[in-house]
Amino acid sequence: MKIWVDADACPRPVKEIIYRAANRLKIKTIFVSNQPLKIPTSDFLSFKHVAGGLDVADGYIVEEMTEGDMVITADIPLAARVIEKQGFALNPRGQLYTKENIGYFLSIRNFMDDLRSSGLNGTGPAPLSQKDRQNFANQLDQFLQKHLQR
């Protein structure tokens, strides 16, 4: 199993949690971004710089990941593609996307897109809180402990 990180929009505190988990559990983790990214030196961490453009990083992740890999992303359409390919997706607030709940999250996302395109501007997501960070760390740890025992 590998961890793939949709790194362009991944908050720094979440990246730091991922760095520690990857090193502690010795899991190959790839950060994918169309912007330069500095990551700690480690045998378990790597960075893939992709070309700029809409969904280029997403396409690279889906193409390169394999069944059973974990993808860290707040991008719900990317999460849906990952699940379709038999992978797992976790957002930076600790929500694990599954076959059972991804349809719900896609419909909410599409509804919000429709509202924005009709001129209603939302405030966007709240800043990442300490509770969100803890939820992410707990969910990642639980997932990895469960799936590494297989």
Coordinates of N, CA and C in Angstrom, one line a residue:
M1 N 0.8 -1.2 0.0 CA 0.0 0.0 0.0 C 0.9 1.2 0.0
K2 N 0.5 2.2 -0.8 CA 1.1 3.5 -0.8 C 0.1 4.6 -0.4
I3 N 0.6 5.7 0.0 CA -0.2 6.9 0.3 C 0.1 7.9 -0.8
W4 N -0.9 8.5 -1.4 CA -0.8 9.5 -2.4 C -1.4 10.8 -1.8
V5 N -0.7 11.9 -1.9 CA -1.2 13.2 -1.3 C -1.5 14.2 -2.5
D6 N -2.7 14.6 -2.6 CA -3.1 15.7 -3.5 C -2.6 17.0 -2.8
A7 N -1.3 17.3 -3.1 CA -0.6 18.2 -2.2 C -0.8 19.7 -2.5
D8 N -1.4 20.1 -3.6 CA -1.6 21.5 -3.9 C -2.4 22.2 -2.8
A9 N -3.5 21.6 -2.4 CA -4.3 22.3 -1.4 C -4.3 21.6 0.0
C10 N -3.4 20.7 0.2 CA -3.3 20.0 1.5 C -2.6 21.0 2.5
P11 N -3.3 21.2 3.6 CA -2.8 22.2 4.6 C -1.5 21.6 5.2
R12 N -0.6 22.6 5.5 CA 0.7 22.2 6.1 C 0.6 21.3 7.3
P13 N -0.3 21.6 8.3 CA -0.3 20.7 9.5 C -0.7 19.3 9.1
V14 N -1.5 19.1 8.1 CA -1.9 17.8 7.6 C -0.7 17.1 7.0
K15 N 0.1 17.8 6.2 CA 1.3 17.3 5.6 C 2.3 16.8 6.7
E16 N 2.4 17.6 7.7 CA 3.3 17.2 8.8 C 2.8 15.9 9.5
I17 N 1.5 15.7 9.7 CA 1.0 14.5 10.2 C 1.4 13.3 9.3
I18 N 1.2 13.6 8.0 CA 1.5 12.5 7.0 C 3.0 12.2 7.0
Y19 N 3.9 13.2 7.1 CA 5.3 12.9 7.2 C 5.6 12.0 8.3
R20 N 5.1 12.3 9.5 CA 5.4 11.5 10.7 C 4.8 10.1 10.5
A21 N 3.6 9.9 10.1 CA 3.0 8.6 9.9 C 3.8 7.8 8.9
A22 N 4.1 8.3 7.8 CA 4.9 7.6 6.8 C 6.2 7.1 7.3
N23 N 6.9 7.9 8.0 CA 8.2 7.5 8.6 C 8.0 6.5 9.7
R24 N 7.1 6.7 10.6 CA 6.9 5.8 11.7 C 6.5 4.4 11.2
L25 N 5.6 4.4 10.2 CA 5.1 3.1 9.8 C 5.8 2.6 8.5
K26 N 6.7 3.3 8.0 CA 7.5 2.9 6.8 C 6.7 2.7 5.6
I27 N 5.8 3.7 5.3 CA 4.9 3.6 4.2 C 5.4 4.5 3.1
K28 N 5.5 4.1 1.9 CA 5.9 4.9 0.8 C 4.8 5.9 0.5
T29 N 5.1 7.2 0.5 CA 4.2 8.3 0.4 C 4.6 9.3 -0.7
I30 N 3.7 9.6 -1.6 CA 4.1 10.4 -2.7 C 3.2 11.7 -2.7
F31 N 3.8 12.8 -2.7 CA 3.1 14.1 -2.7 C 3.1 14.6 -4.1
V32 N 2.0 14.8 -4.7 CA 1.8 15.2 -6.1 C 1.3 16.7 -6.1
S33 N 2.0 17.5 -6.9 CA 1.6 18.9 -6.9 C 2.1 19.5 -8.3
N34 N 1.4 20.6 -8.7 CA 1.9 21.3 -9.8 C 2.7 22.6 -9.4
Q35 N 2.9 22.7 -8.1 CA 3.7 23.7 -7.5 C 4.9 23.1 -6.9
P36 N 6.1 23.7 -6.8 CA 7.2 23.2 -6.1 C 6.9 22.9 -4.7
L37 N 7.4 21.8 -4.1 CA 7.1 21.5 -2.7 C 8.3 20.9 -2.1
K38 N 8.6 21.4 -0.9 CA 9.8 20.9 -0.2 C 9.3 20.0 0.9
I39 N 9.8 18.8 0.8 CA 9.4 17.7 1.8 C 10.7 17.3 2.6
P40 N 10.5 16.8 3.8 CA 11.7 16.3 4.5 C 12.4 15.1 3.7
T41 N 13.7 15.0 3.9 CA 14.4 13.9 3.4 C 14.1 12.6 4.1
S42 N 13.6 11.6 3.4 CA 13.2 10.4 3.9 C 13.2 9.3 2.8
D43 N 13.5 8.1 3.2 CA 13.3 7.0 2.3 C 11.9 6.7 1.9
F44 N 10.9 7.2 2.7 CA 9.5 6.9 2.5 C 8.7 8.1 1.9
L45 N 9.3 9.2 1.8 CA 8.6 10.4 1.2 C 9.2 10.8 -0.1
S46 N 8.3 11.0 -1.1 CA 8.8 11.5 -2.4 C 7.8 12.6 -2.9
F47 N 8.3 13.3 -3.9 CA 7.5 14.4 -4.5 C 7.5 14.2 -6.0
K48 N 6.3 14.4 -6.6 CA 6.2 14.3 -8.0 C 5.6 15.7 -8.5
H49 N 6.4 16.4 -9.2 CA 6.0 17.7 -9.8 C 5.3 17.4 -11.1
V50 N 4.0 17.8 -11.3 CA 3.3 17.6 -12.5 C 3.1 19.0 -13.2
A51 N 2.8 19.0 -14.5 CA 2.5 20.2 -15.2 C 1.3 20.9 -14.6
G52 N 1.2 22.2 -14.8 CA 0.1 23.0 -14.3 C -1.1 22.6 -15.2
G53 N -2.3 23.0 -14.7 CA -3.5 22.7 -15.5 C -4.6 22.0 -14.6
L54 N -5.8 22.2 -15.0 CA -6.9 21.7 -14.3 C -6.8 20.1 -14.2
D55 N -6.8 19.7 -13.0 CA -6.9 18.2 -12.7 C -5.7 17.4 -13.2
V56 N -4.6 18.0 -13.5 CA -3.4 17.3 -13.9 C -2.9 16.4 -12.8
A57 N -2.8 17.0 -11.6 CA -2.3 16.2 -10.4 C -3.3 15.0 -10.1
D58 N -4.6 15.3 -10.2 CA -5.6 14.3 -10.0 C -5.5 13.2 -11.0
G59 N -5.3 13.5 -12.2 CA -5.1 12.5 -13.3 C -3.9 11.6 -13.0
Y60 N -2.8 12.2 -12.6 CA -1.6 11.5 -12.3 C -1.8 10.5 -11.2
I61 N -2.4 11.0 -10.1 CA -2.7 10.1 -9.0 C -3.5 8.9 -9.4
V62 N -4.6 9.2 -10.1 CA -5.5 8.1 -10.4 C -4.8 7.1 -11.4
E63 N -4.0 7.6 -12.3 CA -3.3 6.7 -13.2 C -2.2 5.9 -12.5
E64 N -1.5 6.4 -11.5 CA -0.4 5.7 -10.9 C -0.8 4.9 -9.7
M65 N -1.9 5.2 -9.0 CA -2.3 4.5 -7.8 C -2.7 3.1 -8.2
T66 N -2.7 2.2 -7.2 CA -3.2 0.8 -7.4 C -4.3 0.5 -6.4
E67 N -5.0 -0.5 -6.6 CA -6.0 -1.0 -5.7 C -5.4 -1.1 -4.3
G68 N -6.2 -0.5 -3.3 CA -5.7 -0.6 -1.9 C -4.9 0.6 -1.5
D69 N -4.5 1.5 -2.4 CA -3.7 2.7 -2.0 C -4.7 3.7 -1.3
M70 N -4.1 4.5 -0.5 CA -4.8 5.6 0.2 C -4.4 6.9 -0.5
V71 N -5.5 7.8 -0.8 CA -5.2 9.1 -1.3 C -5.8 10.1 -0.3
I72 N -4.9 11.1 0.0 CA -5.4 12.2 0.9 C -5.8 13.4 0.0
T73 N -7.0 13.8 0.0 CA -7.5 14.8 -0.8 C -8.8 15.4 -0.3
A74 N -9.0 16.7 -0.5 CA -10.3 17.4 -0.2 C -11.1 17.4 -1.5
D75 N -10.6 17.0 -2.6 CA -11.2 17.0 -3.9 C -12.2 15.8 -4.0
I76 N -13.5 16.1 -3.9 CA -14.5 15.0 -3.9 C -14.5 14.2 -5.2
P77 N -14.5 14.9 -6.4 CA -14.4 14.1 -7.6 C -13.2 13.2 -7.7
L78 N -12.1 13.7 -7.2 CA -10.9 12.8 -7.2 C -11.1 11.6 -6.3
A79 N -11.7 11.9 -5.1 CA -12.0 10.8 -4.2 C -12.9 9.8 -4.8
A80 N -13.9 10.2 -5.6 CA -14.8 9.3 -6.3 C -14.0 8.4 -7.3
R81 N -13.1 9.0 -8.0 CA -12.3 8.3 -9.0 C -11.4 7.2 -8.3
V82 N -10.9 7.6 -7.1 CA -10.0 6.7 -6.3 C -10.8 5.5 -5.9
I83 N -12.0 5.8 -5.4 CA -12.9 4.7 -4.9 C -13.3 3.8 -6.0
E84 N -13.6 4.4 -7.2 CA -13.9 3.6 -8.3 C -12.8 2.6 -8.7
K85 N -11.6 3.0 -8.4 CA -10.4 2.2 -8.8 C -10.0 1.3 -7.6
Q86 N -10.9 1.2 -6.6 CA -10.7 0.3 -5.5 C -9.6 0.8 -4.5
G87 N -9.5 2.1 -4.5 CA -8.6 2.7 -3.5 C -9.4 3.3 -2.3
F88 N -8.7 4.0 -1.5 CA -9.3 4.7 -0.3 C -9.0 6.2 -0.4
A89 N -9.9 7.0 0.1 CA -9.7 8.4 0.1 C -10.1 9.0 1.5
L90 N -9.2 9.9 2.0 CA -9.4 10.6 3.2 C -9.2 12.1 3.0
N91 N -10.1 12.9 3.6 CA -9.9 14.3 3.4 C -9.1 14.9 4.6
P92 N -8.6 16.1 4.5 CA -7.7 16.7 5.5 C -8.5 17.0 6.8
R93 N -9.8 16.8 6.9 CA -10.5 17.0 8.1 C -10.9 15.7 8.8
G94 N -10.4 14.6 8.2 CA -10.6 13.3 8.8 C -11.8 12.5 8.3
Q95 N -12.5 13.0 7.2 CA -13.6 12.2 6.7 C -13.1 11.2 5.7
L96 N -13.4 9.9 6.0 CA -13.1 8.8 5.1 C -14.2 8.7 4.1
Y97 N -13.8 8.8 2.8 CA -14.8 8.6 1.7 C -14.9 7.1 1.4
T98 N -16.1 6.6 1.2 CA -16.3 5.2 1.0 C -17.3 5.0 -0.2
K99 N -17.4 3.8 -0.6 CA -18.4 3.5 -1.7 C -19.8 3.9 -1.2
E100 N -20.0 3.7 0.1 CA -21.4 4.0 0.7 C -21.7 5.5 0.8
N101 N -20.7 6.4 1.0 CA -21.0 7.8 1.2 C -20.5 8.7 0.1
I102 N -19.8 8.3 -0.9 CA -19.2 9.2 -1.9 C -20.3 9.8 -2.7
G103 N -21.4 9.1 -3.0 CA -22.5 9.7 -3.8 C -23.1 10.9 -3.0
Y104 N -23.3 10.8 -1.7 CA -23.8 11.9 -0.9 C -22.9 13.1 -1.0
F105 N -21.6 12.9 -0.9 CA -20.7 14.0 -0.9 C -20.6 14.6 -2.3
L106 N -20.7 13.8 -3.3 CA -20.7 14.4 -4.7 C -22.0 15.2 -4.9
S107 N -23.1 14.7 -4.5 CA -24.3 15.5 -4.7 C -24.3 16.8 -3.9
I108 N -23.8 16.9 -2.7 CA -23.6 18.1 -2.0 C -22.7 19.1 -2.7
R109 N -21.6 18.5 -3.2 CA -20.6 19.3 -3.9 C -21.2 19.9 -5.1
N110 N -21.9 19.1 -5.9 CA -22.6 19.6 -7.1 C -23.6 20.6 -6.8
F111 N -24.4 20.5 -5.8 CA -25.4 21.4 -5.4 C -24.7 22.8 -5.0
M112 N -23.6 22.7 -4.3 CA -22.9 24.0 -3.9 C -22.3 24.6 -5.2
D113 N -21.9 23.9 -6.1 CA -21.4 24.4 -7.4 C -22.5 25.1 -8.1
D114 N -23.7 24.5 -8.1 CA -24.8 25.1 -8.8 C -25.2 26.4 -8.2
L115 N -25.2 26.5 -6.8 CA -25.5 27.7 -6.1 C -24.4 28.8 -6.5
R116 N -23.2 28.4 -6.5 CA -22.1 29.4 -6.8 C -22.3 29.9 -8.2
S117 N -22.6 29.0 -9.2 CA -22.7 29.4 -10.6 C -23.9 30.3 -10.8
S118 N -24.9 30.2 -9.9 CA -26.1 31.1 -10.1 C -25.9 32.4 -9.4
G119 N -24.7 32.7 -8.9 CA -24.4 34.0 -8.3 C -24.5 34.0 -6.8
L120 N -24.8 32.9 -6.1 CA -24.8 32.9 -4.7 C -23.4 32.5 -4.2
N121 N -22.8 33.4 -3.6 CA -21.4 33.1 -3.1 C -21.4 32.5 -1.7
G122 N -20.8 31.4 -1.5 CA -20.7 30.8 -0.2 C -19.4 31.4 0.5
T123 N -19.3 31.1 1.7 CA -18.1 31.5 2.5 C -17.0 30.6 2.4
G124 N -17.2 29.4 1.8 CA -16.2 28.4 1.7 C -16.0 27.7 3.0
P125 N -15.1 26.7 3.1 CA -14.9 25.9 4.3 C -14.2 26.7 5.4
A126 N -14.5 26.4 6.6 CA -13.9 27.1 7.7 C -12.4 26.7 7.8
P127 N -11.6 27.5 8.4 CA -10.2 27.2 8.5 C -10.0 25.9 9.2
L128 N -8.9 25.2 8.9 CA -8.7 23.9 9.6 C -8.4 24.1 11.1
S129 N -9.2 23.5 11.9 CA -9.1 23.7 13.4 C -8.2 22.6 14.0
Q130 N -7.9 22.8 15.2 CA -7.1 21.8 16.0 C -7.9 20.5 16.0
K131 N -9.2 20.6 16.2 CA -10.1 19.4 16.2 C -10.0 18.7 14.9
D132 N -10.0 19.4 13.8 CA -9.9 18.8 12.4 C -8.6 18.1 12.3
R133 N -7.5 18.7 12.8 CA -6.2 18.0 12.7 C -6.2 16.7 13.5
Q134 N -6.8 16.8 14.7 CA -6.8 15.6 15.5 C -7.7 14.5 14.9
N135 N -8.8 14.9 14.3 CA -9.7 13.9 13.6 C -8.9 13.3 12.4
F136 N -8.2 14.1 11.7 CA -7.4 13.6 10.6 C -6.4 12.6 11.1
A137 N -5.6 13.0 12.1 CA -4.5 12.1 12.6 C -5.1 10.8 13.1
N138 N -6.2 10.9 13.8 CA -6.9 9.7 14.4 C -7.4 8.7 13.3
Q139 N -8.1 9.3 12.3 CA -8.6 8.5 11.2 C -7.5 7.9 10.4
L140 N -6.5 8.6 10.1 CA -5.3 8.1 9.3 C -4.7 6.9 10.1
D141 N -4.5 7.2 11.4 CA -3.8 6.1 12.2 C -4.7 4.9 12.3
Q142 N -6.0 5.0 12.5 CA -6.9 3.9 12.6 C -6.9 3.1 11.2
F143 N -7.0 3.9 10.2 CA -7.0 3.2 8.8 C -5.7 2.5 8.6
L144 N -4.6 3.1 8.8 CA -3.3 2.5 8.6 C -3.1 1.2 9.5
Q145 N -3.4 1.3 10.7 CA -3.3 0.2 11.6 C -4.1 -1.0 11.1
K146 N -5.3 -0.7 10.7 CA -6.2 -1.8 10.2 C -5.7 -2.4 8.9
H147 N -5.3 -1.6 8.0 CA -4.9 -2.1 6.7 C -3.5 -2.6 6.6
L148 N -2.6 -2.2 7.5 CA -1.3 -2.8 7.5 C -1.2 -4.1 8.1
Q149 N -2.2 -4.5 8.8 CA -2.2 -5.8 9.5 C -2.6 -6.9 8.5
R150 N -3.1 -6.6 7.3 CA -3.5 -7.6 6.4 C -2.4 -8.3 5.8

